[in-house]
CSV table of C-alpha atoms in Angstrom, one decimal:
chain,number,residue,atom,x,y,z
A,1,UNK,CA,63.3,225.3,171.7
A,2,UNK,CA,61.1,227.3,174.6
A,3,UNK,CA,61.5,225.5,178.3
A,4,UNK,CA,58.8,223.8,180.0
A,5,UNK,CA,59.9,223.0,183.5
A,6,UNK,CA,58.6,221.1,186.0
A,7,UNK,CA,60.0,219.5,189.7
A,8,UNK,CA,60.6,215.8,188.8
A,9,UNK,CA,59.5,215.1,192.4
A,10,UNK,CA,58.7,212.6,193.7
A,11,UNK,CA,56.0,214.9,195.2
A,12,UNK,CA,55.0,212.7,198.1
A,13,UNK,CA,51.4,213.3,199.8
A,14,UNK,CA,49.1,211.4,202.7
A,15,UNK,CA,46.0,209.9,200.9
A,16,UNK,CA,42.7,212.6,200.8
A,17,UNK,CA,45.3,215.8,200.8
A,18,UNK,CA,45.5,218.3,197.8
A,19,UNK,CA,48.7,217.4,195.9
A,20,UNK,CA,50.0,220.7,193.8
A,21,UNK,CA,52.0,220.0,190.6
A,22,UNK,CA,53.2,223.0,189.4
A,23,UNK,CA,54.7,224.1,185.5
A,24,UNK,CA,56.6,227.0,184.0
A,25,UNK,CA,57.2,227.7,180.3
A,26,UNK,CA,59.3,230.1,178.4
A,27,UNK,CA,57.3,231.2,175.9
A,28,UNK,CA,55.1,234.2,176.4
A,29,UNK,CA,53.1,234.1,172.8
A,30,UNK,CA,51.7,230.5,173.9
A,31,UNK,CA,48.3,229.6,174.2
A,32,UNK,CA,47.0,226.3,175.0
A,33,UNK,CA,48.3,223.9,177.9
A,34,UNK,CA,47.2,220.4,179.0
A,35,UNK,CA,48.0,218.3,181.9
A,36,UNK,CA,48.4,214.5,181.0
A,37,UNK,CA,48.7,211.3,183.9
A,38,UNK,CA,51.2,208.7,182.9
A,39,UNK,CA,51.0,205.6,185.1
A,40,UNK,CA,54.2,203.7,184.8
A,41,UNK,CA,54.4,201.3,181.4
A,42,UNK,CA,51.7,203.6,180.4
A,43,UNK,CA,51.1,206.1,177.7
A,44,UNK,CA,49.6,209.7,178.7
A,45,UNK,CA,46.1,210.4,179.4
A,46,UNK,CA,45.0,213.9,179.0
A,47,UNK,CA,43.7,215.3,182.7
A,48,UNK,CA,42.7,219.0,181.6
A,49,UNK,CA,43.7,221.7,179.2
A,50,UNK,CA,43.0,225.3,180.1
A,51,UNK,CA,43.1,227.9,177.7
A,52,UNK,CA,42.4,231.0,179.6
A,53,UNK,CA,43.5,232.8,182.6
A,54,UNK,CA,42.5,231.8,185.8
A,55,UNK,CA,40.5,228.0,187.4
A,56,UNK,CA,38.9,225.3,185.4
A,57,UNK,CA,37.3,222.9,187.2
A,58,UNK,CA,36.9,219.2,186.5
A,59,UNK,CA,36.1,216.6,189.3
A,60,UNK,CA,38.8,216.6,191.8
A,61,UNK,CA,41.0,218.2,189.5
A,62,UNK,CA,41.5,222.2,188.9
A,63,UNK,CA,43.7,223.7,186.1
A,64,UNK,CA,45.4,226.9,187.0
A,65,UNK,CA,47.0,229.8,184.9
A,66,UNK,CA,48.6,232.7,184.7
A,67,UNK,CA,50.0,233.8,181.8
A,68,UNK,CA,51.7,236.5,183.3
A,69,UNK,CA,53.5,234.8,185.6
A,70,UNK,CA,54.3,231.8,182.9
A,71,UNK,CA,52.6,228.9,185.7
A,72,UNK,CA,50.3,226.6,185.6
A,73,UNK,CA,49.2,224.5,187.8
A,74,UNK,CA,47.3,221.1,188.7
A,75,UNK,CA,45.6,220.7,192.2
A,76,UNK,CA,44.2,217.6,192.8
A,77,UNK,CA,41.6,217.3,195.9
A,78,UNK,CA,41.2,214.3,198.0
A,79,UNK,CA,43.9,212.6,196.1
A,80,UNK,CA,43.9,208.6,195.9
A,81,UNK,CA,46.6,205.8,195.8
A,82,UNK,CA,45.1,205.7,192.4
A,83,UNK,CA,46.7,209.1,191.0
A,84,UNK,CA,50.1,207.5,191.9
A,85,UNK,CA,51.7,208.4,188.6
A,86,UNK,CA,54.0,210.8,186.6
A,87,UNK,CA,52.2,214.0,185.8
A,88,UNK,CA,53.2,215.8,182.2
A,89,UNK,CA,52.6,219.5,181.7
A,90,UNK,CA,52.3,220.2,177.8
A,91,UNK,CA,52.1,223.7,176.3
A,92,UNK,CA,51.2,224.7,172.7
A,93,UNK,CA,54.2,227.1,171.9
A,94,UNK,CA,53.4,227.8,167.9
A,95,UNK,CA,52.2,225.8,164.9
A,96,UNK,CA,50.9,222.5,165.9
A,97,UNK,CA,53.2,220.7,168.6
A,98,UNK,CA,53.3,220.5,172.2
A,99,UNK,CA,56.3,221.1,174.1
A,100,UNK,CA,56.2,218.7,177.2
A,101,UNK,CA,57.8,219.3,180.5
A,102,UNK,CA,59.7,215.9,182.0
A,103,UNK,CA,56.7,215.3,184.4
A,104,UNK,CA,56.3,215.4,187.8
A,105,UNK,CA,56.0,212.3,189.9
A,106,UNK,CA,53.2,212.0,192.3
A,107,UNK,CA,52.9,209.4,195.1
A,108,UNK,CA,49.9,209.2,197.3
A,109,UNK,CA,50.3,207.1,200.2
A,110,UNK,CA,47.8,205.5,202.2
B,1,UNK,CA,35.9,208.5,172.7
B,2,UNK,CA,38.9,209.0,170.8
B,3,UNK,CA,40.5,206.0,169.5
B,4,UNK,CA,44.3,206.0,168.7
B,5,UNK,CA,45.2,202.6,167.9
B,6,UNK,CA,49.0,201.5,167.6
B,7,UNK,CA,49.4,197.9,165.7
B,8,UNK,CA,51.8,196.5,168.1
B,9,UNK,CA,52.7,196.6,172.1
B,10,UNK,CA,56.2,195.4,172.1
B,11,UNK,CA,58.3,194.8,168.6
B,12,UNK,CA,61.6,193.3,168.6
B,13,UNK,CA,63.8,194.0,165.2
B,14,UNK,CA,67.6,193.5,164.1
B,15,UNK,CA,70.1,195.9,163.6
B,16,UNK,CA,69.4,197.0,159.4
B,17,UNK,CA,66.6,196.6,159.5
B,18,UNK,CA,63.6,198.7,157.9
B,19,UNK,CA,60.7,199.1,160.4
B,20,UNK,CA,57.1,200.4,160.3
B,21,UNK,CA,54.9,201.7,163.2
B,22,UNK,CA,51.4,201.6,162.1
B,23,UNK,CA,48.7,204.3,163.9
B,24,UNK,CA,45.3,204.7,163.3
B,25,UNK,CA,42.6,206.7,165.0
B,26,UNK,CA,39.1,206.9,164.2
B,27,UNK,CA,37.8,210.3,165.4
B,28,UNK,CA,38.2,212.5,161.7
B,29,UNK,CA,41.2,214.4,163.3
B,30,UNK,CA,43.3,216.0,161.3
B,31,UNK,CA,46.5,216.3,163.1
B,32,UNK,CA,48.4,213.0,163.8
B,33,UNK,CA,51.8,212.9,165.9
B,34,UNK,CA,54.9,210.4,166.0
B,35,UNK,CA,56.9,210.7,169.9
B,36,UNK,CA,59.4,208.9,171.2
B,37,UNK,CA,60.3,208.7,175.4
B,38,UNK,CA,62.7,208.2,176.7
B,39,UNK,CA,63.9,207.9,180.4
B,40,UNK,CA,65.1,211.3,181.2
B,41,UNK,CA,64.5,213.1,178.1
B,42,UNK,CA,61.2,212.8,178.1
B,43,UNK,CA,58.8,212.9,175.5
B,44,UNK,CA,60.1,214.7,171.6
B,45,UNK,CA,58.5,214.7,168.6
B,46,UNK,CA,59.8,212.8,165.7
B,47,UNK,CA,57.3,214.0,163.3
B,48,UNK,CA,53.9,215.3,162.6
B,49,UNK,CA,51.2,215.2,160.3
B,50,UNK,CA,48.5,218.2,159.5
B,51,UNK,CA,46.5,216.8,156.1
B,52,UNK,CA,46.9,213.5,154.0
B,53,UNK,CA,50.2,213.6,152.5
B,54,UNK,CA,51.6,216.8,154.6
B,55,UNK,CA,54.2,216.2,157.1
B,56,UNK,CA,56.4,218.0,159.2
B,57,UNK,CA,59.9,217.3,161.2
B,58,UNK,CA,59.6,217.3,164.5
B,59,UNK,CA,62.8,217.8,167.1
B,60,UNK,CA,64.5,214.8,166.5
B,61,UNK,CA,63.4,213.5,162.4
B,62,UNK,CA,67.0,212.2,161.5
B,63,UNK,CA,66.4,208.2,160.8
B,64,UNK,CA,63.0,208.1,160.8
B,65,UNK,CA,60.4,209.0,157.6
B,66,UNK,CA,56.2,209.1,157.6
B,67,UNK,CA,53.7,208.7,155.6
B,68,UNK,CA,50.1,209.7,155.6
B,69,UNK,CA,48.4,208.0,152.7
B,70,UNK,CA,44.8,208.3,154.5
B,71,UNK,CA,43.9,210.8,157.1
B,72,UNK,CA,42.9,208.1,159.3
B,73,UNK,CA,46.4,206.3,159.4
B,74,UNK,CA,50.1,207.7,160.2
B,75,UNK,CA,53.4,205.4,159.8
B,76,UNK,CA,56.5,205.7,160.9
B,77,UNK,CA,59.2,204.4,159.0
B,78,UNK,CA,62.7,203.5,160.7
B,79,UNK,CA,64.6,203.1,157.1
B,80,UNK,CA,67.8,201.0,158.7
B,81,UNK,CA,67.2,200.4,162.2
B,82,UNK,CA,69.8,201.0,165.2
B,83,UNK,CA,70.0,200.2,168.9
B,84,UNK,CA,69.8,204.2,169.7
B,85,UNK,CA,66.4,204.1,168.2
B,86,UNK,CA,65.1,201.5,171.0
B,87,UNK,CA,62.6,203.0,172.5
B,88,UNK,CA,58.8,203.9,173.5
B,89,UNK,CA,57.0,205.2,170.5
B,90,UNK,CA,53.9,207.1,170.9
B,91,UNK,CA,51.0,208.0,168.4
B,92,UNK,CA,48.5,210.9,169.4
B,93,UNK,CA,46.3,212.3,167.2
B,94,UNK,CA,44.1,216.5,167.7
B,95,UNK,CA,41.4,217.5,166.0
B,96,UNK,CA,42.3,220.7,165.4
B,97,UNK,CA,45.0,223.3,165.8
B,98,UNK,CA,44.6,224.1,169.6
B,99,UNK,CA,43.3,220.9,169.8
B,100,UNK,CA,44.2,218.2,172.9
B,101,UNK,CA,46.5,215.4,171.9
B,102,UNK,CA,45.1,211.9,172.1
B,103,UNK,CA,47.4,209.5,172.5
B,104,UNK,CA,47.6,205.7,171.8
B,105,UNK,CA,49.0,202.9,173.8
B,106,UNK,CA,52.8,203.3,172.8
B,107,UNK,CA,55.1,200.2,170.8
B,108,UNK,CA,57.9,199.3,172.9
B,109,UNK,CA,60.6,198.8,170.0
B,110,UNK,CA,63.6,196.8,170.9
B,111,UNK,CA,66.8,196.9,168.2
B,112,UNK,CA,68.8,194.4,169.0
């Protein structure tokens, strides 16, 4: 099975900064990629999913990808004590499963 | 908004035992999904399901069986239970191919 990697953190940042969460994945033929939030005792939440090259905006959040590169990205502006949570990276490899990265733990403090 | 529902929160069952995860959602989609997590390994896919009565093995299918009777509804059948299989169990269920995952609020399944 094709990687998807991400830093299982915790990715610690002051309440109101931009926290990054970044991604790679293996697989060069795929196409689709979602970011999900997982609070703890949760299930996931879908956040974005991005498609094409480049930004997608929603909110505070933006979506990043380059497909070159095999990245993508999550910012998320002004974050809150509220996005405290486990961020998954999911990429559509073939067929009709996601491959999901480990997540990334975010923890805003106040 | 999509509405994945999982019939129970936590489930407690015996060694042996034959158990079933119910999941229904009630957006039309087509594709339904069976996960488990699991601390470090993260989320893998038992099984999947693209059309009433189509399914598909996921990563890790070995003690487990579906079935998809109505398009609205996937189970998950865990024929003779073990304490390897405790786990989260998550539904999620796309519209279409390239479709977002929506997922439902996970069974915590004990084996004792």
């Amino acid at each position: 099975q094709k990687e998807v990697e991400q830093n299982s953190g915790p990715l610690s940042v002051p309440e109101g900064a931009i926290a990054s969460l970044n991604c790679t994945y293996s697989d060069r033929g795929s196409q689709s990629f979602f970011w999900y939030r997982q609070y703890s005792g949760k299930s996931p939440e879908l956040i974005m999913f991005i498609y094409s090259n480049g930004d997608k905006e929603d909110g505070r959040f933006t979506a990043q990808l380059n497909k070159a590169s095999q990245y993508v990205s999550l910012l998320i502006r002004d974050s809150q004590p509220s996005d405290s949570a486990t961020y998954l990276c999911a990429v559509l490899e073939s067929g009709y499963a996601l491959n999901f990265g480990k997540g990334t733990s975010l923890l805003v403090t106040p | 908004d999509v509405k994945v529902t999982q019939s129970s929160r936590y489930l407690v069952k015996r060694t042996g035992e034959k158990v079933f995860l119910e999941c229904v959602q009630d957006m039309d989609h087509e594709n339904m999904f069976w996960y488990r997590q699991d601390p470090g390994l993260g989320l893998r896919l038992i099984y999947f399901s693209y059309d009433v009565k189509m399914k598909e093995k996921g990563d890790i299918p070995e003690g487990y069986s579906v079935s998809r009777e109505k398009k609205e509804r996937f189970s998950l059948i865990l024929e003779s239970a073990s304490t390897n299989q405790t786990s989260m169990y998550l539904c999620a269920s796309s519209f279409g191919h390239s479709q977002p995952q929506h997922f439902g609020d996970g069974t915590r399944l004990s084996i004792l």
